[in-house]
Amino acid sequence: MKILAFESSCDETAVAVVEDGRRVLSDAIASQADMHALYGGVVPEIASRKHVEVIGALTEKALADADCTRSDIDAVAVTYAPGLIGAVLVGLSFAKSVALGLGVPLIPVHHIRGHIAANYLAFPELEPPFLALAISGGNTLLIDVAGYTDMRILGGTRDDAAGECFDKAARVLGLSYPGGRPMDELARTSPGGVYKLPHAKVDGAPLDMSFSGLKTAVVNLAHHAEQVGEPLDRGALARDFTQAVSETLVPRTMEAARQTGRKIIVAAGGVAANTFIRADLERACQKEGRRLYLPPLKFCGDNGAMIGAQGYYEYLAGHTAGMELNAYATKEIEE
Ligand code: KG4
C-alpha cells in the first residue's frame, strides 16, 4: 500500500511516499529554518505562508522521487494535530483536496505518533509494545506504546518542552535558531562542571518534568554575567545545561520502563538527536539490560516519511476521516 504523506505542523514542509508503513520511496523536505532564524524563533504567519508556497511543488517532487504517478497512490496521510494551527491547516487542506481528487482514503495522523513511527522506518524488526520517550520542540512525553495505535501517557513536561528549552537557552548564548544542534556542538567543547543548574521535580508525579526553571536559570546567568561584566564560560554552560536536561529525562525514562516492565525503549523527536542524551540513554539501557532504539539523525526532526509510517498503522486500525476533519493546535496522543 502506497501512502502519500504530508507534514506541515511547524517550520518544515514535508511530503513523502511510504510503502506498507516501512519502506520510504521518497521523502521531500523544505525547511524554513533560515527564514525564522532572522527572528530567533518560528513566526507562525510566515510559516503558514511558506507552506502554501512550496507544498504543491514538493508534492510533485515526492511523487517523481518515488517514481510514482498519482494513480499509484492508495491513501493520503496528514498531520492534523498538534502544531501551529495555521501551519497544520495548510497541510491538512492540501491533503484533503488530494484525497478527494484521487478518490482515496484520508488518514489523520497525530504528529507525535509520527515521530515515534520514524523508528519503524529505520528498524524493520521494531514492533510494539515498547516505552517511548518523545522529545521535540513542542512536546516532551513518556508514552507506553502497547500497540501501533494504542498509547498511554505516563508522564510529561508541565511547562516548556525540552526542545523549546534548548532553543531559548541557545538564544541567550548567542547561538542561531533552532538552537539544539549548535548547543550540542558548543557543549562538546567543554567538560562542564562549572554551573549548578536546577533539576526540578514535580511533587507527587515522579514521571512528570519541568524545564521552565532551568530555562530561566540559564537566562538569568547570562544576563547577570553581562550586567556585571563577568566572562561567561559558554561551553561549560552549554554542557551543564545539557546534562541537566539529560538528568531530567533519562532517570524518568528508566523508571517508566521499570514500572511498565517494557524491555524496549524508543527515542523520538528532534531532541533525540542530542549526542549527550543519546549516550546517557545508551549507558542506562545497557546497565539495565533494556534494548534501546535511537532514530538516525535524519528521522529525529520533522519529516513526511514518519507520517506515512504511522498513517499505515492508523489505516489498518480503521482510522480514516472525511472532509470534515479539522486541525488542532493541541491534542493528546491517546485520542
Ligand atoms: O521534532 P522537531 O524537529 O520538531 C517538533 O516536532 O517540534 O524538534 C525540533 C527541536 C528544536 O527545539 C531543536 O532545537 C531540537 O529539536 N534539536 C536538538 C538537537 N537537534 C535538534 N536539541 C538538542 N540537541 C540536538 N542535537
mmCIF file of C-alpha atoms in Angstrom, residues 40-180:
data_model
loop_
_atom_site.group_PDB
_atom_site.id
_atom_site.type_symbol
_atom_site.label_atom_id
_atom_site.label_comp_id
_atom_site.label_asym_id
_atom_site.label_seq_id
_atom_site.Cartn_x
_atom_site.Cartn_y
_atom_site.Cartn_z
ATOM 1 C CA GLY A 40 15.129 33.929 16.732
ATOM 2 C CA GLY A 41 12.116 31.609 16.581
ATOM 3 C CA VAL A 42 9.246 30.429 14.404
ATOM 4 C CA VAL A 43 6.892 33.193 13.244
ATOM 5 C CA PRO A 44 3.568 31.350 12.753
ATOM 6 C CA GLU A 45 2.219 33.599 9.989
ATOM 7 C CA ILE A 46 5.413 33.282 7.943
ATOM 8 C CA ALA A 47 5.397 29.508 8.478
ATOM 9 C CA SER A 48 1.855 29.195 7.072
ATOM 10 C CA ARG A 49 2.637 31.341 4.036
ATOM 11 C CA LYS A 50 5.798 29.381 3.224
ATOM 12 C CA HIS A 51 3.915 26.075 3.463
ATOM 13 C CA VAL A 52 1.382 27.390 0.937
ATOM 14 C CA GLU A 53 4.176 28.454 -1.417
ATOM 15 C CA VAL A 54 6.020 25.143 -1.558
ATOM 16 C CA ILE A 55 3.558 22.322 -0.843
ATOM 17 C CA GLY A 56 2.385 21.882 -4.438
ATOM 18 C CA ALA A 57 5.859 21.658 -5.971
ATOM 19 C CA LEU A 58 7.053 19.474 -3.091
ATOM 20 C CA THR A 59 4.220 17.012 -3.751
ATOM 21 C CA GLU A 60 5.258 16.725 -7.404
ATOM 22 C CA LYS A 61 8.844 16.157 -6.258
ATOM 23 C CA ALA A 62 7.828 13.451 -3.760
ATOM 24 C CA LEU A 63 5.867 11.624 -6.470
ATOM 25 C CA ALA A 64 8.694 11.943 -9.007
ATOM 26 C CA ASP A 65 11.373 10.834 -6.500
ATOM 27 C CA ALA A 66 9.242 7.779 -5.671
ATOM 28 C CA ASP A 67 8.834 7.035 -9.360
ATOM 29 C CA CYS A 68 5.072 7.162 -8.835
ATOM 30 C CA THR A 69 2.171 8.680 -10.666
ATOM 31 C CA ARG A 70 -0.932 9.944 -8.870
ATOM 32 C CA SER A 71 -2.806 6.760 -9.722
ATOM 33 C CA ASP A 72 -0.231 4.688 -7.780
ATOM 34 C CA ILE A 73 -1.283 6.347 -4.514
ATOM 35 C CA ASP A 74 -3.614 4.242 -2.342
ATOM 36 C CA ALA A 75 -4.203 6.692 0.531
ATOM 37 C CA VAL A 76 -3.244 10.122 1.849
ATOM 38 C CA ALA A 77 -1.946 10.625 5.417
ATOM 39 C CA VAL A 78 -1.574 14.009 7.078
ATOM 40 C CA THR A 79 -0.561 15.581 10.381
ATOM 41 C CA TYR A 80 -3.792 17.060 11.785
ATOM 42 C CA ALA A 81 -2.503 17.811 15.341
ATOM 43 C CA PRO A 82 -0.706 19.153 17.314
ATOM 44 C CA GLY A 83 1.185 22.155 15.959
ATOM 45 C CA LEU A 84 0.898 25.776 14.879
ATOM 46 C CA ILE A 85 -2.721 25.885 13.846
ATOM 47 C CA GLY A 86 -2.263 27.904 10.648
ATOM 48 C CA ALA A 87 0.639 25.723 9.568
ATOM 49 C CA VAL A 88 -1.219 22.458 10.259
ATOM 50 C CA LEU A 89 -4.238 23.782 8.355
ATOM 51 C CA VAL A 90 -2.196 24.295 5.177
ATOM 52 C CA GLY A 91 -1.057 20.669 5.038
ATOM 53 C CA LEU A 92 -4.467 19.384 6.083
ATOM 54 C CA SER A 93 -6.385 21.404 3.484
ATOM 55 C CA PHE A 94 -3.966 20.373 0.755
ATOM 56 C CA ALA A 95 -4.088 16.692 1.796
ATOM 57 C CA LYS A 96 -7.898 16.755 1.837
ATOM 58 C CA SER A 97 -8.011 18.117 -1.693
ATOM 59 C CA VAL A 98 -5.532 15.469 -2.896
ATOM 60 C CA ALA A 99 -7.504 12.643 -1.223
ATOM 61 C CA LEU A 100 -10.756 13.980 -2.659
ATOM 62 C CA GLY A 101 -9.255 14.428 -6.121
ATOM 63 C CA LEU A 102 -7.689 10.960 -6.191
ATOM 64 C CA GLY A 103 -10.697 9.316 -4.533
ATOM 65 C CA VAL A 104 -8.533 7.624 -1.860
ATOM 66 C CA PRO A 105 -8.894 7.437 1.951
ATOM 67 C CA LEU A 106 -7.714 10.333 4.137
ATOM 68 C CA ILE A 107 -5.792 9.264 7.262
ATOM 69 C CA PRO A 108 -5.323 11.717 10.161
ATOM 70 C CA VAL A 109 -2.007 11.306 11.993
ATOM 71 C CA HIS A 110 -1.010 12.744 15.375
ATOM 72 C CA HIS A 111 2.382 14.424 14.961
ATOM 73 C CA ILE A 112 3.998 12.733 17.977
ATOM 74 C CA ARG A 113 2.707 9.321 16.908
ATOM 75 C CA GLY A 114 4.533 10.094 13.664
ATOM 76 C CA HIS A 115 7.792 10.880 15.487
ATOM 77 C CA ILE A 116 7.605 7.521 17.254
ATOM 78 C CA ALA A 117 6.836 5.754 13.950
ATOM 79 C CA ALA A 118 10.026 7.196 12.381
ATOM 80 C CA ASN A 119 11.716 4.297 14.176
ATOM 81 C CA TYR A 120 9.706 1.731 12.150
ATOM 82 C CA LEU A 121 11.384 3.104 9.031
ATOM 83 C CA ALA A 122 14.875 2.656 10.429
ATOM 84 C CA PHE A 123 14.378 -0.617 12.312
ATOM 85 C CA PRO A 124 12.351 -3.229 10.400
ATOM 86 C CA GLU A 125 12.260 -5.585 13.395
ATOM 87 C CA LEU A 126 10.815 -2.993 15.805
ATOM 88 C CA GLU A 127 7.239 -3.645 16.909
ATOM 89 C CA PRO A 128 5.194 -2.528 19.917
ATOM 90 C CA PRO A 129 4.981 -2.968 22.844
ATOM 91 C CA PHE A 130 7.664 -0.550 23.992
ATOM 92 C CA LEU A 131 8.229 2.591 26.005
ATOM 93 C CA ALA A 132 8.692 5.810 24.015
ATOM 94 C CA LEU A 133 10.486 8.985 25.046
ATOM 95 C CA ALA A 134 9.206 11.689 22.686
ATOM 96 C CA ILE A 135 11.310 14.863 22.913
ATOM 97 C CA SER A 136 10.694 17.582 20.363
ATOM 98 C CA GLY A 137 10.363 21.334 20.052
ATOM 99 C CA GLY A 138 6.795 21.383 21.365
ATOM 100 C CA ASN A 139 6.376 18.157 23.331
ATOM 101 C CA THR A 140 8.137 16.085 25.976
ATOM 102 C CA LEU A 141 6.343 12.860 26.808
ATOM 103 C CA LEU A 142 6.853 9.379 28.203
ATOM 104 C CA ILE A 143 4.437 7.071 26.439
ATOM 105 C CA ASP A 144 3.566 3.430 26.865
ATOM 106 C CA VAL A 145 3.119 2.164 23.295
ATOM 107 C CA ALA A 146 1.100 -1.037 23.808
ATOM 108 C CA GLY A 147 0.216 -1.313 20.109
ATOM 109 C CA TYR A 148 0.753 0.702 16.916
ATOM 110 C CA THR A 149 -2.269 2.873 17.748
ATOM 111 C CA ASP A 150 -2.694 2.058 21.445
ATOM 112 C CA MET A 151 -0.823 4.632 23.520
ATOM 113 C CA ARG A 152 -0.933 5.820 27.113
ATOM 114 C CA ILE A 153 0.843 8.881 28.525
ATOM 115 C CA LEU A 154 2.872 8.050 31.640
ATOM 116 C CA GLY A 155 4.465 11.439 32.204
ATOM 117 C CA GLY A 156 5.495 14.626 30.520
ATOM 118 C CA THR A 157 6.543 18.208 30.961
ATOM 119 C CA ARG A 158 4.301 20.502 32.963
ATOM 120 C CA ASP A 159 5.594 23.606 31.171
ATOM 121 C CA ASP A 160 8.240 24.001 28.439
ATOM 122 C CA ALA A 161 9.207 21.188 26.096
ATOM 123 C CA ALA A 162 12.853 20.037 26.168
ATOM 124 C CA GLY A 163 13.426 21.393 22.637
ATOM 125 C CA GLU A 164 11.951 24.778 23.484
ATOM 126 C CA CYS A 165 14.262 24.939 26.491
ATOM 127 C CA PHE A 166 17.266 24.167 24.236
ATOM 128 C CA ASP A 167 16.186 26.874 21.784
ATOM 129 C CA LYS A 168 15.746 29.566 24.463
ATOM 130 C CA ALA A 169 18.991 28.702 26.267
ATOM 131 C CA ALA A 170 20.827 28.736 22.928
ATOM 132 C CA ARG A 171 19.404 32.162 22.157
ATOM 133 C CA VAL A 172 20.868 33.771 25.282
ATOM 134 C CA LEU A 173 24.195 32.143 24.443
ATOM 135 C CA GLY A 174 24.093 33.920 21.084
ATOM 136 C CA LEU A 175 23.542 30.751 19.034
ATOM 137 C CA SER A 176 21.400 30.570 15.933
ATOM 138 C CA TYR A 177 17.846 29.187 15.731
ATOM 139 C CA PRO A 178 16.991 26.330 16.056
ATOM 140 C CA GLY A 179 19.402 26.153 18.952
ATOM 141 C CA GLY A 180 19.527 22.431 19.759
#
